[in-house]
Amino acid sequence: MFIQIEPTSDIPIYTQLANQIIELIARGQLKGGDALPSVRALASDLSVNMHTVNKSYHELVHKGIIRIVPKSGAIINPIVQEGITNENCHRIIEQLKPIIAEALVLGMSPEEIGQHASSILVDLKGE
Amino acid sequence: MFIQIEPTSDIPIYTQLANQIIELIARGQLKGGDALPSVRALASDLSVNMHTVNKSYHELVHKGIIRIVPKSGAIINPIVQEGITNENCHRIIEQLKPIIAEALVLGMSPEEIGQHASSILVDLKGE
DNA sequence: TAACTGTTCTATTATTAGTATAGCAGAACT
DNA sequence: AGTTCTGCTATACTAATAATAGAACAGTTA
C-alpha cells in the first residue's frame, strides 16, 4: 500500500486517502476482490486516527467502489463491465465542469485540456 | 447575472458562486474588463450575506481570474492569450486526476471520458 | 480461547461556513 | 460640497466539519 498523506494539505486527510485508494484501483495495483487493510492497521501505518480511515472507507462505500463486511473487512468491488451508472456519470460530469471552465478562463485551450486528460489516462491505465 | 444558489447543497455557497461566475466567463457571457456587481448588490440579489460574496470574489482573485480595485469594484481579467501558467496548469491537473480515476473505477471507459469532456467544452465554448 | 474485525458511543479541540452589525475612508455622482 | 456607494475591516455568534482520543460491543477468524 503505497499511500502518502500530507497532514498540512488543505485537502482533508480522509479525502486524500480515499483519492489515493481510487488511484491504486484505477492503476490496477488493487483489484476487485482484494481486501483493504483493517482501519486500525492502516491508521497505525499512516500515523492517523482510526476514525479518519473509517471515514475514508465509508466514502468509498458511498461512491460504490468498495463494500464493507462488518466484523470482517473492506473488499474492493470489481470494476463494473456494464458501464457506469447514469447517476454516477452525472456526478462525474458535475465535478468535471467547473474545473474545465476554470482551465478555459485561465487560458488553457480546449486542445490542451484534452491533451492533459489523455496524459492522466495514460498515467493511470497505460493507454 | 443568471446565477442560482442552492442553499441546501453540500457545496459551500461561496464555492457555488465562484464556480458559476467562472462558467459565465468561460461562456463569454462575462468578458474581460467587465465589472462584477458590488458585493452588497449581489448579496442582496441572491439573499446571501455580504461576506459570503466577498469570500467568493477573493477566491477568484486568488485564482487570478478577477482583480479587485479597492473602493471601486471587481473587474474581470482578460483571458490570457499567452497561455496558462505552469503553476495554474499543475493545479488544474491535480484537480482533474482524482475525478478521472474515479470515473475509470466506476466503469467509464477512456473514450467515454474524452467524449464527456468534449461535450462540456462544446457546452461552454460552442466548439 | 484469543486476537482481530468493523461498529458505536462519548468527548474534546480546531477550523471552516455562514450570518450579523457596525464603522472607516476613498470613489463617484449630483 | 455633500450624499451615496464602494470595498475593507473588526467583532461576534451559531452551526457544521475535521481530526483526534479512548473505550466498549459483538461477530469473525485462526
GROMACS .gro file of N, CA, C and O in nm, chain A:
model
  508
    1MET      N    1   0.085  -0.119   0.000
    1MET     CA    2   0.000   0.000   0.000
    1MET      C    3   0.088   0.124   0.000
    1MET      O    4   0.133   0.170   0.104
    2PHE      N    5   0.109   0.179  -0.118
    2PHE     CA    6   0.198   0.295  -0.129
    2PHE      C    7   0.115   0.422  -0.116
    2PHE      O    8   0.080   0.485  -0.215
    3ILE      N    9   0.085   0.457   0.007
    3ILE     CA   10   0.000   0.572   0.032
    3ILE      C   11   0.076   0.673   0.114
    3ILE      O   12   0.146   0.638   0.209
    4GLN      N   13   0.062   0.799   0.071
    4GLN     CA   14   0.133   0.904   0.143
    4GLN      C   15   0.036   1.017   0.174
    4GLN      O   16  -0.029   1.071   0.085
    5ILE      N   17   0.028   1.054   0.301
    5ILE     CA   18  -0.063   1.158   0.346
    5ILE      C   19   0.015   1.284   0.378
    5ILE      O   20   0.121   1.277   0.440
    6GLU      N   21  -0.039   1.397   0.333
    6GLU     CA   22   0.022   1.525   0.369
    6GLU      C   23  -0.069   1.595   0.468
    6GLU      O   24  -0.171   1.651   0.431
    7PRO      N   25  -0.030   1.591   0.597
    7PRO     CA   26  -0.118   1.646   0.701
    7PRO      C   27  -0.139   1.796   0.688
    7PRO      O   28  -0.239   1.849   0.735
    8THR      N   29  -0.045   1.866   0.620
    8THR     CA   30  -0.056   2.012   0.611
    8THR      C   31  -0.137   2.057   0.492
    8THR      O   32  -0.162   2.176   0.474
    9SER      N   33  -0.177   1.960   0.408
    9SER     CA   34  -0.253   1.996   0.289
    9SER      C   35  -0.388   2.056   0.327
    9SER      O   36  -0.440   2.031   0.436
   10ASP      N   37  -0.444   2.135   0.236
   10ASP     CA   38  -0.578   2.190   0.262
   10ASP      C   39  -0.684   2.088   0.225
   10ASP      O   40  -0.803   2.110   0.248
   11ILE      N   41  -0.643   1.977   0.167
   11ILE     CA   42  -0.736   1.868   0.138
   11ILE      C   43  -0.745   1.779   0.261
   11ILE      O   44  -0.642   1.736   0.315
   12PRO      N   45  -0.868   1.751   0.310
   12PRO     CA   46  -0.883   1.669   0.431
   12PRO      C   47  -0.814   1.534   0.416
   12PRO      O   48  -0.809   1.478   0.305
   13ILE      N   49  -0.763   1.483   0.526
   13ILE     CA   50  -0.690   1.356   0.523
   13ILE      C   51  -0.777   1.244   0.467
   13ILE      O   52  -0.732   1.165   0.384
   14TYR      N   53  -0.904   1.239   0.509
   14TYR     CA   54  -0.988   1.129   0.465
   14TYR      C   55  -1.013   1.136   0.314
   14TYR      O   56  -1.029   1.034   0.248
   15THR      N   57  -1.012   1.257   0.259
   15THR     CA   58  -1.026   1.272   0.113
   15THR      C   59  -0.899   1.230   0.042
   15THR      O   60  -0.904   1.160  -0.060
   16GLN      N   61  -0.784   1.273   0.093
   16GLN     CA   62  -0.657   1.231   0.035
   16GLN      C   63  -0.650   1.079   0.029
   16GLN      O   64  -0.614   1.020  -0.074
   17LEU      N   65  -0.686   1.015   0.140
   17LEU     CA   66  -0.677   0.870   0.148
   17LEU      C   67  -0.771   0.804   0.049
   17LEU      O   68  -0.730   0.713  -0.027
   18ALA      N   69  -0.895   0.851   0.044
   18ALA     CA   70  -0.991   0.791  -0.049
   18ALA      C   71  -0.943   0.808  -0.193
   18ALA      O   72  -0.949   0.714  -0.273
   19ASN      N   73  -0.893   0.927  -0.227
   19ASN     CA   74  -0.847   0.952  -0.363
   19ASN      C   75  -0.731   0.860  -0.400
   19ASN      O   76  -0.725   0.809  -0.513
   20GLN      N   77  -0.640   0.838  -0.306
   20GLN     CA   78  -0.523   0.756  -0.338
   20GLN      C   79  -0.563   0.609  -0.353
   20GLN      O   80  -0.505   0.537  -0.435
   21ILE      N   81  -0.661   0.566  -0.276
   21ILE     CA   82  -0.709   0.428  -0.292
   21ILE      C   83  -0.775   0.414  -0.429
   21ILE      O   84  -0.754   0.314  -0.501
   22ILE      N   85  -0.853   0.514  -0.468
   22ILE     CA   86  -0.917   0.511  -0.600
   22ILE      C   87  -0.810   0.504  -0.709
   22ILE      O   88  -0.822   0.428  -0.806
   23GLU      N   89  -0.705   0.582  -0.691
   23GLU     CA   90  -0.596   0.581  -0.791
   23GLU      C   91  -0.531   0.444  -0.802
   23GLU      O   92  -0.504   0.395  -0.911
   24LEU      N   93  -0.507   0.383  -0.685
   24LEU     CA   94  -0.443   0.250  -0.685
   24LEU      C   95  -0.532   0.149  -0.759
   24LEU      O   96  -0.481   0.063  -0.831
   25ILE      N   97  -0.663   0.161  -0.741
   25ILE     CA   98  -0.754   0.071  -0.811
   25ILE      C   99  -0.751   0.100  -0.960
   25ILE      O  100  -0.743   0.007  -1.043
   26ALA      N  101  -0.754   0.228  -0.996
   26ALA     CA  102  -0.752   0.265  -1.138
   26ALA      C  103  -0.625   0.214  -1.204
   26ALA      O  104  -0.625   0.172  -1.321
   27ARG      N  105  -0.515   0.218  -1.130
   27ARG     CA  106  -0.386   0.173  -1.183
   27ARG      C  107  -0.378   0.021  -1.192
   27ARG      O  108  -0.285  -0.034  -1.251
   28GLY      N  109  -0.472  -0.047  -1.127
   28GLY     CA  110  -0.467  -0.192  -1.128
   28GLY      C  111  -0.379  -0.250  -1.020
   28GLY      O  112  -0.360  -0.371  -1.011
   29GLN      N  113  -0.324  -0.164  -0.935
   29GLN     CA  114  -0.240  -0.213  -0.825
   29GLN      C  115  -0.325  -0.271  -0.714
   29GLN      O  116  -0.276  -0.343  -0.627
   30LEU      N  117  -0.453  -0.235  -0.716
   30LEU     CA  118  -0.552  -0.302  -0.631
   30LEU      C  119  -0.664  -0.348  -0.724
   30LEU      O  120  -0.708  -0.273  -0.811
   31LYS      N  121  -0.708  -0.471  -0.705
   31LYS     CA  122  -0.807  -0.528  -0.797
   31LYS      C  123  -0.936  -0.564  -0.724
   31LYS      O  124  -0.938  -0.577  -0.601
   32GLY      N  125  -1.042  -0.580  -0.802
   32GLY     CA  126  -1.168  -0.622  -0.745
   32GLY      C  127  -1.152  -0.753  -0.668
   32GLY      O  128  -1.090  -0.847  -0.717
   33GLY      N  129  -1.209  -0.760  -0.549
   33GLY     CA  130  -1.197  -0.878  -0.464
   33GLY      C  131  -1.087  -0.865  -0.361
   33GLY      O  132  -1.090  -0.933  -0.257
   34ASP      N  133  -0.989  -0.779  -0.388
   34ASP     CA  134  -0.883  -0.757  -0.290
   34ASP      C  135  -0.941  -0.695  -0.163
   34ASP      O  136  -1.039  -0.622  -0.166
   35ALA      N  137  -0.879  -0.729  -0.050
   35ALA     CA  138  -0.921  -0.671   0.077
   35ALA      C  139  -0.832  -0.553   0.112
   35ALA      O  140  -0.711  -0.558   0.093
   36LEU      N  141  -0.892  -0.448   0.161
   36LEU     CA  142  -0.815  -0.335   0.211
   36LEU      C  143  -0.767  -0.368   0.353
   36LEU      O  144  -0.825  -0.453   0.420
   37PRO      N  145  -0.660  -0.301   0.398
   37PRO     CA  146  -0.614  -0.323   0.535
   37PRO      C  147  -0.724  -0.284   0.634
   37PRO      O  148  -0.813  -0.206   0.601
   38SER      N  149  -0.718  -0.339   0.752
   38SER     CA  150  -0.815  -0.301   0.854
   38SER      C  151  -0.795  -0.155   0.892
   38SER      O  152  -0.687  -0.098   0.875
   39VAL      N  153  -0.904  -0.092   0.935
   39VAL     CA  154  -0.895   0.050   0.968
   39VAL      C  155  -0.787   0.076   1.072
   39VAL      O  156  -0.716   0.176   1.065
   40ARG      N  157  -0.773  -0.015   1.166
   40ARG     CA  158  -0.672   0.005   1.270
   40ARG      C  159  -0.532  -0.008   1.213
   40ARG      O  160  -0.443   0.073   1.244
   41ALA      N  161  -0.512  -0.110   1.129
   41ALA     CA  162  -0.379  -0.133   1.074
   41ALA      C  163  -0.335  -0.015   0.987
   41ALA      O  164  -0.223   0.035   1.000
   42LEU      N  165  -0.426   0.030   0.898
   42LEU     CA  166  -0.390   0.139   0.808
   42LEU      C  167  -0.371   0.269   0.886
   42LEU      O  168  -0.280   0.348   0.857
   43ALA      N  169  -0.454   0.290   0.987
   43ALA     CA  170  -0.441   0.411   1.069
   43ALA      C  171  -0.304   0.412   1.137
   43ALA      O  172  -0.235   0.515   1.137
   44SER      N  173  -0.266   0.298   1.192
   44SER     CA  174  -0.135   0.289   1.258
   44SER      C  175  -0.024   0.311   1.157
   44SER      O  176   0.075   0.379   1.184
   45ASP      N  177  -0.042   0.253   1.037
   45ASP     CA  178   0.059   0.263   0.933
   45ASP      C  179   0.080   0.408   0.890
   45ASP      O  180   0.193   0.450   0.863
   46LEU      N  181  -0.028   0.484   0.883
   46LEU     CA  182  -0.021   0.621   0.833
   46LEU      C  183  -0.008   0.722   0.946
   46LEU      O  184  -0.005   0.843   0.922
   47SER      N  185  -0.002   0.673   1.069
   47SER     CA  186   0.003   0.762   1.186
   47SER      C  187  -0.117   0.857   1.186
   47SER      O  188  -0.104   0.978   1.196
   48VAL      N  189  -0.231   0.796   1.172
   48VAL     CA  190  -0.356   0.871   1.159
   48VAL      C  191  -0.460   0.802   1.245
   48VAL      O  192  -0.446   0.685   1.281
   49ASN      N  193  -0.563   0.875   1.279
   49ASN     CA  194  -0.663   0.817   1.368
   49ASN      C  195  -0.749   0.713   1.296
   49ASN      O  196  -0.777   0.724   1.177
   50MET      N  197  -0.791   0.613   1.373
   50MET     CA  198  -0.876   0.507   1.319
   50MET      C  199  -1.003   0.562   1.256
   50MET      O  200  -1.045   0.516   1.149
   51HIS      N  201  -1.062   0.662   1.320
   51HIS     CA  202  -1.189   0.714   1.270
   51HIS      C  203  -1.173   0.784   1.136
   51HIS      O  204  -1.266   0.787   1.056
   52THR      N  205  -1.056   0.842   1.114
   52THR     CA  206  -1.031   0.908   0.986
   52THR      C  207  -1.028   0.806   0.874
   52THR      O  208  -1.088   0.827   0.767
   53VAL      N  209  -0.960   0.694   0.896
   53VAL     CA  210  -0.958   0.588   0.796
   53VAL      C  211  -1.098   0.533   0.774
   53VAL      O  212  -1.142   0.510   0.660
   54ASN      N  213  -1.170   0.514   0.884
   54ASN     CA  214  -1.307   0.463   0.875
   54ASN      C  215  -1.392   0.554   0.786
   54ASN      O  216  -1.471   0.506   0.704
   55LYS      N  217  -1.373   0.685   0.802
   55LYS     CA  218  -1.450   0.780   0.723
   55LYS      C  219  -1.415   0.767   0.574
   55LYS      O  220  -1.503   0.773   0.488
   56SER      N  221  -1.287   0.749   0.544
   56SER     CA  222  -1.245   0.728   0.405
   56SER      C  223  -1.314   0.606   0.346
   56SER      O  224  -1.368   0.610   0.234
   57TYR      N  225  -1.312   0.496   0.421
   57TYR     CA  226  -1.372   0.371   0.372
   57TYR      C  227  -1.521   0.391   0.342
   57TYR      O  228  -1.572   0.343   0.242
   58HIS      N  229  -1.588   0.462   0.431
   58HIS     CA  230  -1.732   0.480   0.411
   58HIS      C  231  -1.761   0.574   0.295
   58HIS      O  232  -1.865   0.561   0.230
   59GLU      N  233  -1.668   0.665   0.268
   59GLU     CA  234  -1.685   0.747   0.149
   59GLU      C  235  -1.674   0.660   0.024
   59GLU      O  236  -1.751   0.678  -0.072
   60LEU      N  237  -1.582   0.566   0.027
   60LEU     CA  238  -1.566   0.475  -0.087
   60LEU      C  239  -1.688   0.385  -0.102
   60LEU      O  240  -1.729   0.352  -0.213
   61VAL      N  241  -1.746   0.345   0.010
   61VAL     CA  242  -1.871   0.267   0.005
   61VAL      C  243  -1.980   0.350  -0.061
   61VAL      O  244  -2.053   0.303  -0.148
   62HIS      N  245  -1.988   0.477  -0.019
   62HIS     CA  246  -2.092   0.566  -0.071
   62HIS      C  247  -2.077   0.586  -0.222
   62HIS      O  248  -2.176   0.598  -0.295
   63LYS      N  249  -1.953   0.586  -0.271
   63LYS     CA  250  -1.929   0.601  -0.414
   63LYS      C  251  -1.950   0.469  -0.487
   63LYS      O  252  -1.946   0.464  -0.610
   64GLY      N  253  -1.967   0.361  -0.412
   64GLY     CA  254  -1.989   0.230  -0.475
   64GLY      C  255  -1.862   0.162  -0.518
   64GLY      O  256  -1.864   0.076  -0.605
   65ILE      N  257  -1.750   0.197  -0.457
   65ILE     CA  258  -1.621   0.144  -0.501
   65ILE      C  259  -1.577   0.026  -0.417
   65ILE      O  260  -1.510  -0.064  -0.467
   66ILE      N  261  -1.611   0.023  -0.290
   66ILE     CA  262  -1.580  -0.093  -0.207
   66ILE      C  263  -1.707  -0.134  -0.133
   66ILE      O  264  -1.806  -0.062  -0.132
   67ARG      N  265  -1.701  -0.251  -0.073
   67ARG     CA  266  -1.808  -0.290   0.019
   67ARG      C  267  -1.743  -0.332   0.150
   67ARG      O  268  -1.631  -0.383   0.153
   68ILE      N  269  -1.815  -0.309   0.258
   68ILE     CA  270  -1.762  -0.341   0.390
   68ILE      C  271  -1.842  -0.456   0.447
   68ILE      O  272  -1.966  -0.451   0.452
   69VAL      N  273  -1.773  -0.560   0.488
   69VAL     CA  274  -1.837  -0.672   0.555
   69VAL      C  275  -1.811  -0.656   0.704
   69VAL      O  276  -1.697  -0.672   0.749
   70PRO      N  277  -1.914  -0.621   0.780
   70PRO     CA  278  -1.894  -0.594   0.923
   70PRO      C  279  -1.822  -0.710   0.994
   70PRO      O  280  -1.847  -0.826   0.963
   71LYS      N  281  -1.736  -0.673   1.083
   71LYS     CA  282  -1.657  -0.769   1.162
   71LYS      C  283  -1.561  -0.850   1.077
   71LYS      O  284  -1.506  -0.948   1.124
   72SER      N  285  -1.545  -0.810   0.952
   72SER     CA  286  -1.458  -0.890   0.866
   72SER      C  287  -1.356  -0.804   0.794
   72SER      O  288  -1.236  -0.817   0.813
   73GLY      N  289  -1.404  -0.711   0.709
   73GLY     CA  290  -1.308  -0.628   0.638
   73GLY      C  291  -1.372  -0.553   0.523
   73GLY      O  292  -1.491  -0.565   0.498
   74ALA      N  293  -1.290  -0.475   0.455
   74ALA     CA  294  -1.336  -0.396   0.340
   74ALA      C  295  -1.283  -0.458   0.213
   74ALA      O  296  -1.163  -0.487   0.203
   75ILE      N  297  -1.370  -0.481   0.117
   75ILE     CA  298  -1.333  -0.550  -0.006
   75ILE      C  299  -1.366  -0.464  -0.127
   75ILE      O  300  -1.473  -0.401  -0.132
   76ILE      N  301  -1.274  -0.461  -0.221
   76ILE     CA  302  -1.291  -0.377  -0.340
   76ILE      C  303  -1.389  -0.442  -0.435
   76ILE      O  304  -1.376  -0.561  -0.468
   77ASN      N  305  -1.487  -0.364  -0.481
   77ASN     CA  306  -1.581  -0.415  -0.580
   77ASN      C  307  -1.511  -0.429  -0.715
   77ASN      O  308  -1.423  -0.350  -0.749
   78PRO      N  309  -1.548  -0.531  -0.792
   78PRO     CA  310  -1.493  -0.543  -0.927
   78PRO      C  311  -1.539  -0.424  -1.011
   78PRO      O  312  -1.651  -0.376  -0.994
   79ILE      N  313  -1.453  -0.376  -1.100
   79ILE     CA  314  -1.492  -0.267  -1.190
   79ILE      C  315  -1.605  -0.318  -1.279
   79ILE      O  316  -1.593  -0.420  -1.345
   80VAL      N  317  -1.715  -0.246  -1.274
   80VAL     CA  318  -1.834  -0.293  -1.344
   80VAL      C  319  -1.812  -0.291  -1.494
   80VAL      O  320  -1.766  -0.193  -1.551
   81GLN      N  321  -1.846  -0.404  -1.559
   81GLN     CA  322  -1.831  -0.411  -1.705
   81GLN      C  323  -1.952  -0.352  -1.775
   81GLN      O  324  -1.944  -0.313  -1.891
   82GLU      N  325  -2.065  -0.349  -1.705
   82GLU     CA  326  -2.187  -0.299  -1.769
   82GLU      C  327  -2.179  -0.150  -1.795
   82GLU      O  328  -2.275  -0.091  -1.845
   83GLY      N  329  -2.068  -0.089  -1.759
   83GLY     CA  330  -2.057   0.055  -1.779
   83GLY      C  331  -2.105   0.130  -1.658
   83GLY      O  332  -2.159   0.073  -1.563
   84ILE      N  333  -2.086   0.260  -1.662
   84ILE     CA  334  -2.113   0.344  -1.546
   84ILE      C  335  -2.263   0.371  -1.533
   84ILE      O  336  -2.336   0.377  -1.632
   85THR      N  337  -2.305   0.384  -1.408
   85THR     CA  338  -2.445   0.421  -1.381
   85THR      C  339  -2.473   0.563  -1.431
   85THR      O  340  -2.385   0.647  -1.433
   86ASN      N  341  -2.597   0.586  -1.469
   86ASN     CA  342  -2.635   0.722  -1.510
   86ASN      C  343  -2.612   0.821  -1.398
   86ASN      O  344  -2.563   0.931  -1.419
   87GLU      N  345  -2.647   0.777  -1.277
   87GLU     CA  346  -2.631   0.866  -1.161
   87GLU      C  347  -2.484   0.900  -1.139
   87GLU      O  348  -2.449   1.016  -1.121
   88ASN      N  349  -2.399   0.798  -1.140
   88ASN     CA  350  -2.257   0.822  -1.121
   88ASN      C  351  -2.200   0.907  -1.234
   88ASN      O  352  -2.115   0.993  -1.211
   89CYS      N  353  -2.245   0.879  -1.355
   89CYS     CA  354  -2.199   0.955  -1.471
   89CYS      C  355  -2.230   1.102  -1.454
   89CYS      O  356  -2.145   1.189  -1.477
   90HIS      N  357  -2.352   1.130  -1.412
   90HIS     CA  358  -2.393   1.269  -1.392
   90HIS      C  359  -2.308   1.336  -1.285
   90HIS      O  360  -2.268   1.452  -1.298
   91ARG      N  361  -2.278   1.261  -1.179
   91ARG     CA  362  -2.196   1.316  -1.070
   91ARG      C  363  -2.056   1.350  -1.120
   91ARG      O  364  -2.000   1.455  -1.086
   92ILE      N  365  -2.000   1.261  -1.201
   92ILE     CA  366  -1.866   1.286  -1.256
   92ILE      C  367  -1.867   1.413  -1.340
   92ILE      O  368  -1.778   1.500  -1.327
   93ILE      N  369  -1.969   1.427  -1.426
   93ILE     CA  370  -1.974   1.543  -1.515
   93ILE      C  371  -1.986   1.673  -1.434
   93ILE      O  372  -1.922   1.773  -1.465
   94GLU      N  373  -2.068   1.667  -1.330
   94GLU     CA  374  -2.085   1.787  -1.247
   94GLU      C  375  -1.956   1.826  -1.177
   94GLU      O  376  -1.933   1.943  -1.148
   95GLN      N  377  -1.873   1.725  -1.146
   95GLN     CA  378  -1.744   1.756  -1.086
   95GLN      C  379  -1.647   1.811  -1.189
   95GLN      O  380  -1.562   1.894  -1.160
   96LEU      N  381  -1.660   1.760  -1.311
   96LEU     CA  382  -1.566   1.796  -1.417
   96LEU      C  383  -1.589   1.938  -1.467
   96LEU      O  384  -1.493   2.010  -1.496
   97LYS      N  385  -1.716   1.978  -1.474
   97LYS     CA  386  -1.750   2.104  -1.541
   97LYS      C  387  -1.678   2.226  -1.484
   97LYS      O  388  -1.615   2.300  -1.561
   98PRO      N  389  -1.683   2.249  -1.351
   98PRO     CA  390  -1.617   2.370  -1.301
   98PRO      C  391  -1.467   2.372  -1.324
   98PRO      O  392  -1.409   2.479  -1.343
   99ILE      N  393  -1.405   2.255  -1.323
   99ILE     CA  394  -1.260   2.250  -1.344
   99ILE      C  395  -1.226   2.286  -1.488
   99ILE      O  396  -1.132   2.361  -1.515
  100ILE      N  397  -1.304   2.233  -1.581
  100ILE     CA  398  -1.279   2.263  -1.722
  100ILE      C  399  -1.304   2.411  -1.749
  100ILE      O  400  -1.229   2.477  -1.821
  101ALA      N  401  -1.412   2.465  -1.689
  101ALA     CA  402  -1.441   2.607  -1.707
  101ALA      C  403  -1.325   2.691  -1.654
  101ALA      O  404  -1.281   2.787  -1.719
  102GLU      N  405  -1.273   2.653  -1.539
  102GLU     CA  406  -1.161   2.727  -1.482
  102GLU      C  407  -1.039   2.720  -1.572
  102GLU      O  408  -0.969   2.819  -1.593
  103ALA      N  409  -1.014   2.602  -1.628
  103ALA     CA  410  -0.899   2.585  -1.716
  103ALA      C  411  -0.911   2.678  -1.837
  103ALA      O  412  -0.815   2.744  -1.877
  104LEU      N  413  -1.031   2.686  -1.895
  104LEU     CA  414  -1.054   2.774  -2.011
  104LEU      C  415  -1.026   2.919  -1.974
  104LEU      O  416  -0.956   2.991  -2.047
  105VAL      N  417  -1.083   2.961  -1.860
  105VAL     CA  418  -1.069   3.101  -1.821
  105VAL      C  419  -0.924   3.136  -1.793
  105VAL      O  420  -0.881   3.249  -1.816
  106LEU      N  421  -0.848   3.037  -1.747
  106LEU     CA  422  -0.708   3.064  -1.715
  106LEU      C  423  -0.620   3.056  -1.839
  106LEU      O  424  -0.498   3.067  -1.829
  107GLY      N  425  -0.681   3.035  -1.954
  107GLY     CA  426  -0.605   3.043  -2.078
  107GLY      C  427  -0.564   2.910  -2.136
  107GLY      O  428  -0.483   2.904  -2.229
  108MET      N  429  -0.616   2.799  -2.082
  108MET     CA  430  -0.582   2.669  -2.140
  108MET      C  431  -0.675   2.645  -2.259
  108MET      O  432  -0.797   2.663  -2.248
  109SER      N  433  -0.620   2.604  -2.369
  109SER     CA  434  -0.701   2.581  -2.489
  109SER      C  435  -0.773   2.447  -2.478
  109SER      O  436  -0.727   2.357  -2.405
  110PRO      N  437  -0.884   2.431  -2.548
  110PRO     CA  438  -0.954   2.303  -2.548
  110PRO      C  439  -0.863   2.187  -2.587
  110PRO      O  440  -0.872   2.078  -2.530
  111GLU      N  441  -0.774   2.213  -2.682
  111GLU     CA  442  -0.681   2.107  -2.724
  111GLU      C  443  -0.591   2.067  -2.608
  111GLU      O  444  -0.568   1.948  -2.585
  112GLU      N  445  -0.540   2.168  -2.536
  112GLU     CA  446  -0.453   2.137  -2.422
  112GLU      C  447  -0.528   2.058  -2.316
  112GLU      O  448  -0.472   1.966  -2.255
  113ILE      N  449  -0.654   2.095  -2.293
  113ILE     CA  450  -0.733   2.025  -2.192
  113ILE      C  451  -0.745   1.877  -2.228
  113ILE      O  452  -0.720   1.788  -2.146
  114GLY      N  453  -0.780   1.852  -2.355
  114GLY     CA  454  -0.790   1.713  -2.399
  114GLY      C  455  -0.658   1.641  -2.387
  114GLY      O  456  -0.653   1.523  -2.347
  115GLN      N  457  -0.551   1.714  -2.417
  115GLN     CA  458  -0.417   1.653  -2.412
  115GLN      C  459  -0.379   1.614  -2.269
  115GLN      O  460  -0.328   1.504  -2.246
  116HIS      N  461  -0.406   1.705  -2.176
  116HIS     CA  462  -0.373   1.674  -2.037
  116HIS      C  463  -0.458   1.560  -1.984
  116HIS      O  464  -0.410   1.475  -1.909
  117ALA      N  465  -0.586   1.558  -2.023
  117ALA     CA  466  -0.673   1.448  -1.980
  117ALA      C  467  -0.618   1.316  -2.031
  117ALA      O  468  -0.616   1.216  -1.959
  118SER      N  469  -0.572   1.316  -2.155
  118SER     CA  470  -0.514   1.194  -2.211
  118SER      C  471  -0.390   1.152  -2.133
  118SER      O  472  -0.371   1.033  -2.106
  119SER      N  473  -0.308   1.251  -2.098
  119SER     CA  474  -0.187   1.218  -2.022
  119SER      C  475  -0.222   1.152  -1.890
  119SER      O  476  -0.158   1.055  -1.849
  120ILE      N  477  -0.326   1.203  -1.826
  120ILE     CA  478  -0.366   1.144  -1.698
  120ILE      C  479  -0.414   1.001  -1.720
  120ILE      O  480  -0.380   0.910  -1.643
  121LEU      N  481  -0.490   0.979  -1.827
  121LEU     CA  482  -0.538   0.845  -1.857
  121LEU      C  483  -0.422   0.751  -1.885
  121LEU      O  484  -0.421   0.637  -1.838
  122VAL      N  485  -0.324   0.800  -1.959
  122VAL     CA  486  -0.206   0.717  -1.987
  122VAL      C  487  -0.137   0.682  -1.856
  122VAL      O  488  -0.098   0.567  -1.832
  123ASP      N  489  -0.122   0.783  -1.772
  123ASP     CA  490  -0.055   0.762  -1.644
  123ASP      C  491  -0.126   0.656  -1.562
  123ASP      O  492  -0.063   0.572  -1.497
  124LEU      N  493  -0.261   0.659  -1.568
  124LEU     CA  494  -0.337   0.567  -1.483
  124LEU      C  495  -0.350   0.429  -1.547
  124LEU      O  496  -0.329   0.326  -1.482
  125LYS      N  497  -0.386   0.428  -1.673
  125LYS     CA  498  -0.418   0.299  -1.736
  125LYS      C  499  -0.311   0.249  -1.831
  125LYS      O  500  -0.313   0.133  -1.872
  126GLY      N  501  -0.222   0.338  -1.870
  126GLY     CA  502  -0.121   0.297  -1.967
  126GLY      C  503  -0.178   0.279  -2.105
  126GLY      O  504  -0.142   0.185  -2.176
  127GLU      N  505  -0.269   0.370  -2.143
  127GLU     CA  506  -0.327   0.361  -2.277
  127GLU      C  507  -0.287   0.481  -2.360
  127GLU      O  508  -0.271   0.589  -2.308
   0.00000   0.00000   0.00000
